[in-house]
mmCIF file of C-alpha atoms and ligand atoms in Angstrom:
data_model
loop_
_atom_site.group_PDB
_atom_site.id
_atom_site.type_symbol
_atom_site.label_atom_id
_atom_site.label_comp_id
_atom_site.label_asym_id
_atom_site.label_seq_id
_atom_site.Cartn_x
_atom_site.Cartn_y
_atom_site.Cartn_z
ATOM 1 C CA UNK U 256 38.761 12.878 -18.463
ATOM 2 C CA UNK U 257 37.807 12.768 -21.929
ATOM 3 C CA UNK U 258 33.802 12.771 -21.389
ATOM 4 C CA UNK U 259 32.445 9.529 -23.202
ATOM 5 C CA UNK U 260 31.508 10.853 -26.647
ATOM 6 C CA UNK U 261 35.454 12.659 -26.638
ATOM 7 C CA UNK U 262 37.073 9.361 -26.345
ATOM 8 C CA UNK U 263 34.831 7.559 -28.712
ATOM 9 C CA UNK U 264 35.993 10.225 -31.118
ATOM 10 C CA UNK U 265 39.239 9.334 -30.403
ATOM 11 C CA UNK U 266 39.432 5.721 -30.414
ATOM 12 C CA UNK U 267 37.483 6.080 -33.616
ATOM 13 C CA UNK U 268 40.144 8.565 -35.272
ATOM 14 C CA UNK U 269 42.886 6.445 -34.002
ATOM 15 C CA UNK U 270 41.491 3.179 -35.358
ATOM 16 C CA UNK U 271 41.002 4.830 -38.686
ATOM 17 C CA UNK U 272 44.453 5.829 -38.868
ATOM 18 C CA UNK U 273 45.641 1.933 -37.732
ATOM 19 C CA UNK U 274 43.308 0.555 -40.674
ATOM 20 C CA UNK U 275 45.076 3.155 -43.334
ATOM 21 C CA UNK U 276 48.534 2.638 -42.216
ATOM 22 C CA UNK U 277 48.201 -1.109 -43.090
ATOM 23 C CA UNK U 278 45.680 -0.987 -45.672
ATOM 24 C CA UNK U 279 42.933 -2.421 -43.397
ATOM 25 C CA UNK U 280 39.071 -1.317 -44.460
ATOM 26 C CA UNK U 281 36.524 -0.857 -42.360
ATOM 27 C CA UNK U 282 38.390 -1.709 -38.840
ATOM 28 C CA UNK U 283 35.864 0.741 -37.597
ATOM 29 C CA UNK U 284 32.922 -1.568 -37.872
ATOM 30 C CA UNK U 285 34.711 -3.750 -34.932
ATOM 31 C CA UNK U 286 34.796 -1.055 -33.028
ATOM 32 C CA UNK U 287 30.915 -0.366 -33.796
ATOM 33 C CA UNK U 288 30.357 -4.336 -32.516
ATOM 34 C CA UNK U 289 32.877 -3.890 -29.622
ATOM 35 C CA UNK U 290 30.315 -1.442 -28.410
ATOM 36 C CA UNK U 291 27.236 -3.808 -28.323
ATOM 37 C CA UNK U 292 29.437 -6.685 -26.337
ATOM 38 C CA UNK U 293 27.654 -6.011 -23.024
ATOM 39 C CA UNK U 294 29.022 -8.974 -21.569
ATOM 40 C CA UNK U 295 32.397 -8.477 -21.880
ATOM 41 C CA UNK U 296 32.290 -5.076 -19.540
ATOM 42 C CA UNK U 297 29.698 -6.762 -17.317
ATOM 43 C CA UNK U 298 32.192 -9.531 -17.007
ATOM 44 C CA UNK U 299 35.520 -7.492 -15.904
ATOM 45 C CA UNK U 300 32.897 -5.913 -13.276
ATOM 46 C CA UNK U 301 31.998 -8.912 -11.921
ATOM 47 C CA UNK U 302 35.212 -10.064 -11.950
ATOM 48 C CA UNK U 303 36.883 -7.068 -9.837
ATOM 49 C CA UNK U 304 33.761 -6.337 -7.973
ATOM 50 C CA UNK U 305 34.787 -8.890 -4.395
ATOM 51 C CA UNK U 306 38.808 -7.908 -5.091
ATOM 52 C CA UNK U 307 39.718 -5.073 -2.201
ATOM 53 C CA UNK U 308 42.596 -3.977 -4.270
ATOM 54 C CA UNK U 309 40.927 -3.526 -7.556
ATOM 55 C CA UNK U 310 40.255 -0.230 -6.876
ATOM 56 C CA UNK U 311 37.990 0.773 -10.158
ATOM 57 C CA UNK U 312 35.008 -1.315 -9.903
ATOM 58 C CA UNK U 313 32.697 -0.035 -12.681
ATOM 59 C CA UNK U 314 33.477 1.532 -16.292
ATOM 60 C CA UNK U 315 31.041 3.780 -18.213
ATOM 61 C CA UNK U 316 31.858 1.830 -21.335
ATOM 62 C CA UNK U 317 33.741 -0.533 -22.749
ATOM 63 C CA UNK U 318 35.805 2.389 -24.364
ATOM 64 C CA UNK U 319 37.744 3.061 -21.082
ATOM 65 C CA UNK U 320 39.296 0.258 -21.672
ATOM 66 C CA UNK U 321 41.701 2.666 -24.198
ATOM 67 C CA UNK U 322 43.603 2.544 -27.550
ATOM 68 C CA UNK U 323 45.528 -0.533 -26.777
ATOM 69 C CA UNK U 324 43.535 -3.190 -25.965
ATOM 70 C CA UNK U 325 40.971 -2.174 -28.296
ATOM 71 C CA UNK U 326 42.852 -2.428 -31.573
ATOM 72 C CA UNK U 327 44.253 -5.360 -30.234
ATOM 73 C CA UNK U 328 40.056 -6.568 -30.315
ATOM 74 C CA UNK U 329 40.035 -4.890 -33.596
ATOM 75 C CA UNK U 330 42.972 -7.097 -35.149
ATOM 76 C CA UNK U 331 41.991 -10.254 -34.144
ATOM 77 C CA UNK U 332 38.920 -10.022 -35.333
ATOM 78 C CA UNK U 333 39.784 -8.193 -38.740
ATOM 79 C CA UNK U 334 42.203 -11.605 -39.418
ATOM 80 C CA UNK U 335 39.825 -13.672 -38.202
ATOM 81 C CA UNK U 336 42.695 -14.980 -36.259
ATOM 82 C CA UNK U 337 42.788 -18.145 -34.491
ATOM 83 C CA UNK U 338 46.326 -18.446 -32.912
ATOM 84 C CA UNK U 339 47.744 -15.307 -31.040
ATOM 85 C CA UNK U 340 50.323 -15.317 -28.281
ATOM 86 C CA UNK U 341 50.930 -12.899 -25.836
ATOM 87 C CA UNK U 342 53.830 -12.433 -23.145
ATOM 88 C CA UNK U 343 52.736 -10.413 -19.821
ATOM 89 C CA UNK U 344 49.605 -10.877 -18.779
ATOM 90 C CA UNK U 345 48.908 -9.425 -14.921
ATOM 91 C CA UNK U 346 45.206 -8.986 -13.993
ATOM 92 C CA UNK U 347 44.117 -10.196 -17.515
ATOM 93 C CA UNK U 348 42.769 -6.971 -19.383
ATOM 94 C CA UNK U 349 44.353 -7.498 -22.510
ATOM 95 C CA UNK U 350 44.198 -10.994 -22.609
ATOM 96 C CA UNK U 351 40.533 -10.466 -22.276
ATOM 97 C CA UNK U 352 39.818 -8.322 -25.093
ATOM 98 C CA UNK U 353 41.710 -10.917 -27.140
ATOM 99 C CA UNK U 354 39.439 -13.749 -25.857
ATOM 100 C CA UNK U 355 36.354 -12.086 -26.663
ATOM 101 C CA UNK U 356 37.736 -11.217 -29.914
ATOM 102 C CA UNK U 357 38.672 -14.813 -30.361
ATOM 103 C CA UNK U 358 35.316 -16.092 -28.834
ATOM 104 C CA UNK U 359 33.456 -14.326 -31.618
ATOM 105 C CA UNK U 360 35.816 -15.295 -34.330
ATOM 106 C CA UNK U 361 35.155 -18.987 -32.973
ATOM 107 C CA UNK U 362 31.182 -17.889 -34.013
ATOM 108 C CA UNK U 363 31.240 -18.190 -30.313
ATOM 109 C CA UNK U 364 31.449 -21.725 -29.116
ATOM 110 C CA UNK U 365 33.040 -23.948 -31.738
ATOM 111 C CA UNK U 366 36.348 -24.087 -29.932
ATOM 112 C CA UNK U 367 39.412 -23.795 -32.472
ATOM 113 C CA UNK U 368 41.188 -20.714 -31.482
ATOM 114 C CA UNK U 369 43.328 -19.911 -28.727
ATOM 115 C CA UNK U 370 45.302 -17.855 -26.906
ATOM 116 C CA UNK U 371 49.006 -18.473 -25.493
ATOM 117 C CA UNK U 372 49.765 -16.232 -22.620
ATOM 118 C CA UNK U 373 53.192 -16.411 -21.130
ATOM 119 C CA UNK U 374 53.479 -15.048 -17.294
ATOM 120 C CA UNK U 375 56.066 -14.858 -15.100
ATOM 121 C CA UNK U 376 54.198 -13.843 -12.011
ATOM 122 C CA UNK U 377 53.950 -10.432 -10.083
ATOM 123 C CA UNK U 378 52.567 -11.987 -7.162
ATOM 124 C CA UNK U 379 51.347 -9.245 -4.745
ATOM 125 C CA UNK U 380 53.637 -11.665 -2.235
ATOM 126 C CA UNK U 381 56.578 -11.786 -3.844
ATOM 127 C CA UNK U 382 56.327 -8.375 -5.404
ATOM 128 C CA UNK U 383 57.020 -7.554 -9.170
ATOM 129 C CA UNK U 384 59.337 -10.055 -11.633
ATOM 130 C CA UNK U 385 60.170 -6.844 -14.066
ATOM 131 C CA UNK U 386 63.074 -5.710 -13.720
ATOM 132 C CA UNK U 387 62.083 -2.275 -15.920
ATOM 133 C CA UNK U 388 60.562 -0.609 -13.224
ATOM 134 C CA UNK U 389 57.288 -1.460 -13.826
ATOM 135 C CA UNK U 390 55.782 -1.513 -10.156
ATOM 136 C CA UNK U 391 52.291 -3.319 -10.347
ATOM 137 C CA UNK U 392 51.331 -6.629 -8.755
ATOM 138 C CA UNK U 393 48.489 -8.783 -8.893
ATOM 139 C CA UNK U 394 46.000 -8.444 -6.023
ATOM 140 C CA UNK U 395 47.141 -10.681 -2.766
ATOM 141 C CA UNK U 396 46.132 -14.403 -3.291
ATOM 142 C CA UNK U 397 45.273 -14.072 -6.870
ATOM 143 C CA UNK U 398 47.223 -15.464 -10.254
ATOM 144 C CA UNK U 399 48.068 -14.185 -13.688
ATOM 145 C CA UNK U 400 44.636 -13.181 -15.549
ATOM 146 C CA UNK U 401 42.489 -13.631 -12.965
ATOM 147 C CA UNK U 402 40.056 -11.368 -14.004
ATOM 148 C CA UNK U 403 39.170 -13.880 -16.697
ATOM 149 C CA UNK U 404 36.054 -15.880 -16.327
ATOM 150 C CA UNK U 405 35.701 -19.172 -17.435
ATOM 151 C CA UNK U 406 33.574 -18.795 -20.557
ATOM 152 C CA UNK U 407 36.747 -17.169 -22.049
ATOM 153 C CA UNK U 408 39.252 -19.042 -20.237
ATOM 154 C CA UNK U 409 37.763 -22.179 -22.680
ATOM 155 C CA UNK U 410 40.127 -20.248 -25.455
ATOM 156 C CA UNK U 411 42.869 -19.653 -22.962
ATOM 157 C CA UNK U 412 46.538 -21.436 -22.613
ATOM 158 C CA UNK U 413 48.077 -20.100 -19.349
ATOM 159 C CA UNK U 414 51.791 -20.369 -18.701
ATOM 160 C CA UNK U 415 53.682 -19.276 -15.834
ATOM 161 C CA UNK U 416 57.184 -19.056 -16.477
ATOM 162 C CA UNK U 417 59.665 -16.342 -18.556
ATOM 163 C CA UNK U 418 59.350 -15.931 -21.674
ATOM 164 C CA UNK U 419 62.837 -16.677 -22.677
ATOM 165 C CA UNK U 420 62.066 -20.193 -21.041
ATOM 166 C CA UNK U 421 58.301 -20.844 -22.633
ATOM 167 C CA UNK U 422 57.816 -18.662 -25.816
ATOM 168 C CA UNK U 423 59.795 -21.450 -28.272
ATOM 169 C CA UNK U 424 57.228 -24.423 -26.887
ATOM 170 C CA UNK U 425 54.490 -21.922 -27.701
ATOM 171 C CA UNK U 426 55.571 -21.520 -30.794
ATOM 172 C CA UNK U 427 55.888 -25.420 -31.453
ATOM 173 C CA UNK U 428 52.566 -25.981 -30.205
ATOM 174 C CA UNK U 429 51.109 -23.070 -32.686
ATOM 175 C CA UNK U 430 53.175 -25.417 -35.424
ATOM 176 C CA UNK U 431 55.249 -22.024 -35.875
ATOM 177 C CA UNK U 432 52.426 -20.092 -37.064
ATOM 178 C CA UNK U 433 50.209 -17.894 -35.682
ATOM 179 C CA UNK U 434 48.678 -14.634 -36.858
ATOM 180 C CA UNK U 435 49.818 -12.039 -33.861
ATOM 181 C CA UNK U 436 52.303 -11.870 -31.532
ATOM 182 C CA UNK U 437 51.680 -9.222 -28.692
ATOM 183 C CA UNK U 438 54.651 -8.398 -26.220
ATOM 184 C CA UNK U 439 53.768 -6.819 -22.834
ATOM 185 C CA UNK U 440 56.222 -8.466 -20.363
ATOM 186 C CA UNK U 441 59.562 -8.048 -19.111
ATOM 187 C CA UNK U 442 60.635 -4.275 -21.505
ATOM 188 C CA UNK U 443 64.210 -4.330 -21.614
ATOM 189 C CA UNK U 444 66.418 -4.840 -24.421
ATOM 190 C CA UNK U 445 67.178 -8.415 -24.036
ATOM 191 C CA UNK U 446 64.065 -9.802 -23.410
ATOM 192 C CA UNK U 447 62.300 -7.633 -26.151
ATOM 193 C CA UNK U 448 64.773 -8.332 -29.323
ATOM 194 C CA UNK U 449 64.728 -12.209 -27.926
ATOM 195 C CA UNK U 450 60.705 -12.110 -28.314
ATOM 196 C CA UNK U 451 60.668 -10.504 -31.770
ATOM 197 C CA UNK U 452 63.144 -12.277 -32.714
ATOM 198 C CA UNK U 453 62.380 -16.069 -31.580
ATOM 199 C CA UNK U 454 58.656 -14.767 -32.491
ATOM 200 C CA UNK U 455 58.909 -13.199 -36.172
ATOM 201 C CA UNK U 456 60.129 -16.196 -38.259
ATOM 202 C CA UNK U 457 56.373 -17.582 -36.937
ATOM 203 C CA UNK U 458 53.974 -14.828 -37.551
ATOM 204 C CA UNK U 459 52.088 -15.633 -41.157
ATOM 205 C CA UNK U 460 52.134 -13.585 -43.936
ATOM 206 C CA UNK U 461 49.929 -10.430 -42.741
ATOM 207 C CA UNK U 462 50.177 -11.236 -39.664
ATOM 208 C CA UNK U 463 50.603 -8.576 -36.935
ATOM 209 C CA UNK U 464 53.489 -7.881 -33.967
ATOM 210 C CA UNK U 465 52.138 -5.782 -31.184
ATOM 211 C CA UNK U 466 54.620 -4.089 -28.761
ATOM 212 C CA UNK U 467 53.467 -1.788 -25.791
ATOM 213 C CA UNK U 468 55.685 0.306 -23.828
ATOM 214 C CA UNK U 469 58.001 0.307 -26.734
ATOM 215 C CA UNK U 470 59.352 3.956 -25.828
ATOM 216 C CA UNK U 471 61.262 2.275 -22.837
ATOM 217 C CA UNK U 472 64.306 1.665 -25.023
ATOM 218 C CA UNK U 473 65.166 1.301 -28.819
ATOM 219 C CA UNK U 474 64.669 -2.196 -29.581
ATOM 220 C CA UNK U 475 61.421 -2.202 -31.811
ATOM 221 C CA UNK U 476 63.211 0.460 -34.009
ATOM 222 C CA UNK U 477 66.342 -1.273 -34.503
ATOM 223 C CA UNK U 478 63.600 -4.420 -35.239
ATOM 224 C CA UNK U 479 61.534 -3.413 -37.389
ATOM 225 C CA UNK U 480 64.924 -1.590 -39.619
ATOM 226 C CA UNK U 481 66.855 -4.611 -39.061
ATOM 227 C CA UNK U 482 63.433 -6.516 -40.884
ATOM 228 C CA UNK U 483 62.770 -3.994 -43.460
ATOM 229 C CA UNK U 484 59.462 -2.444 -42.067
ATOM 230 C CA UNK U 485 57.838 0.854 -41.794
ATOM 231 C CA UNK U 486 56.315 0.433 -37.974
ATOM 232 C CA UNK U 487 52.676 1.722 -36.893
ATOM 233 C CA UNK U 488 53.131 3.609 -33.781
ATOM 234 C CA UNK U 489 49.964 4.887 -31.575
ATOM 235 C CA UNK U 490 50.223 7.595 -29.150
ATOM 236 C CA UNK U 491 49.241 7.648 -25.428
ATOM 237 C CA UNK U 492 45.818 7.981 -24.519
ATOM 238 C CA UNK U 493 44.614 11.248 -23.213
ATOM 239 C CA UNK U 494 43.803 9.520 -20.488
ATOM 240 C CA UNK U 495 46.193 7.125 -19.555
ATOM 241 C CA UNK U 496 48.647 7.577 -17.098
ATOM 242 C CA UNK U 497 52.721 7.844 -17.909
ATOM 243 C CA UNK U 498 55.367 6.404 -17.351
ATOM 244 C CA UNK U 499 58.763 9.045 -18.124
ATOM 245 C CA UNK U 500 59.900 7.390 -21.391
ATOM 246 C CA UNK U 501 55.867 7.862 -22.247
ATOM 247 C CA UNK U 502 55.908 11.346 -21.097
ATOM 248 C CA UNK U 503 58.870 12.375 -23.161
ATOM 249 C CA UNK U 504 58.359 10.686 -26.530
ATOM 250 C CA UNK U 505 54.209 10.752 -26.292
ATOM 251 C CA UNK U 506 54.561 7.364 -27.401
ATOM 252 C CA UNK U 507 52.552 3.746 -25.968
ATOM 253 C CA UNK U 508 52.638 1.062 -28.355
ATOM 254 C CA UNK U 509 53.672 0.092 -32.103
ATOM 255 C CA UNK U 510 52.725 -2.694 -34.687
ATOM 256 C CA UNK U 511 54.616 -4.404 -37.177
ATOM 257 C CA UNK U 512 52.863 -6.000 -40.076
ATOM 258 C CA UNK U 513 54.991 -9.098 -41.664
HETATM 259 C C1 LIG E 157 52.692 -4.431 -18.282
HETATM 260 S S1 LIG E 157 52.343 -6.298 -17.106
HETATM 261 C C2 LIG E 157 50.890 -7.140 -18.322
HETATM 262 C C3 LIG E 157 49.908 -6.313 -18.974
HETATM 263 C C4 LIG E 157 48.765 -6.794 -19.312
HETATM 264 N N1 LIG E 157 49.733 -7.113 -20.822
HETATM 265 C C5 LIG E 157 47.703 -5.870 -19.790
HETATM 266 O O1 LIG E 157 47.758 -4.716 -20.246
HETATM 267 O O2 LIG E 157 46.600 -5.955 -19.310
HETATM 268 C C6 LIG E 157 53.933 -7.122 -17.598
HETATM 269 C C7 LIG E 157 53.918 -8.405 -16.841
HETATM 270 O O3 LIG E 157 55.128 -9.286 -17.156
HETATM 271 C C8 LIG E 157 55.291 -10.210 -16.630
HETATM 272 N N2 LIG E 157 56.831 -10.161 -16.812
HETATM 273 C C9 LIG E 157 57.990 -9.662 -16.479
HETATM 274 N N3 LIG E 157 58.853 -10.241 -17.061
HETATM 275 C C10 LIG E 157 58.387 -11.261 -17.580
HETATM 276 C C11 LIG E 157 59.321 -12.572 -18.313
HETATM 277 N N4 LIG E 157 60.390 -12.647 -18.671
HETATM 278 N N5 LIG E 157 58.481 -13.449 -19.387
HETATM 279 C C12 LIG E 157 57.100 -13.424 -18.745
HETATM 280 N N6 LIG E 157 56.519 -12.382 -18.312
HETATM 281 C C13 LIG E 157 56.924 -11.462 -17.680
HETATM 282 C C14 LIG E 157 54.690 -9.459 -15.119
HETATM 283 O O4 LIG E 157 54.253 -10.522 -14.434
HETATM 284 C C15 LIG E 157 53.791 -8.639 -15.309
HETATM 285 O O5 LIG E 157 52.091 -9.392 -14.974
#
C-alpha cells in the first residue's frame, strides 16, 4: 500500500494530467479544498461504524477513496455543476463525493443543485443485480446509498430501478440539460451504449460523461469514436483491487467532454 504522502502525490499527478487533457486550470485547488473537508470522511465513518458487513471502519485520509471519486468531486466543483445524473449507487461512496461537491457549489445551504441517482439494487437478500460479474451487494437490510447522511440527502434524488426504465425521465426532470453524467451501473455493452446515447444529447457544451470500469467491453471507445471525441482514460490506482479486465488493460475509468 502507498503511504499517505505517496498517495497524495499520485492523486495530484493524475489530477494534473486530467486538467491538462481538458485544459482545465487549477483543478488541484479542489483537491486541496477536499483535504480540508474533515466532515466528509467523518460522516462516512459514522455511517459504517454500526454496519458489521462493511469491514473498513476508518481511513487515515480522504485520499484513500481513490482517484475515481476524487476526480468526480473536483469536476463537479470545477464546473460549478448544478445538475448531475449517475447510474449505479450501491453503498453511495461515489454519490457522497458528488453530493459534497454540490453542497459546496450550493454555498452550503441554498438548495439549487442536485444529483439524481438511478440504482437497480443489489440487495444482500436477493444477490447482485449486475449480470456482468460484479458480485458486491448491499449490507443485509440496507438500501442503496445507506452511507449518505441527512445533510447530503438534501441534494439527492434516488430513483430505484433500471437505468433503461428511469434515465429518460431523470433527464426530462433536468429539462434535458445536465453538467455531468456518470455511468457505473450494469457494465454490459447494451446498457452502457444505451446510457451513453440517451444521456449525451442532454450534456451541456463543456460538460462531462464519466464512465467507470470501461475496459469490460468496447462501448466507451466505440461511442467516443462515433461522437468524434478523444477520450481521457485514467489508470487503475496502485492500491485498487483489480478485476480481470482492469488487470489486462490497466484502465479504470474514462471521461468524454462535450
Ligand atoms: C459498481 S456498483 C456502483 C458503485 C458506486 N458507483 C461507487 O463507486 O461507489 C454498481 C451498481 O449498479 C446497480 N445496477 C446494476 N444494474 C443496474 C441497472 N441496469 N440500472 C441501474 N443500476 C444498476 C447495482 O445494483 C450496483 O449497486
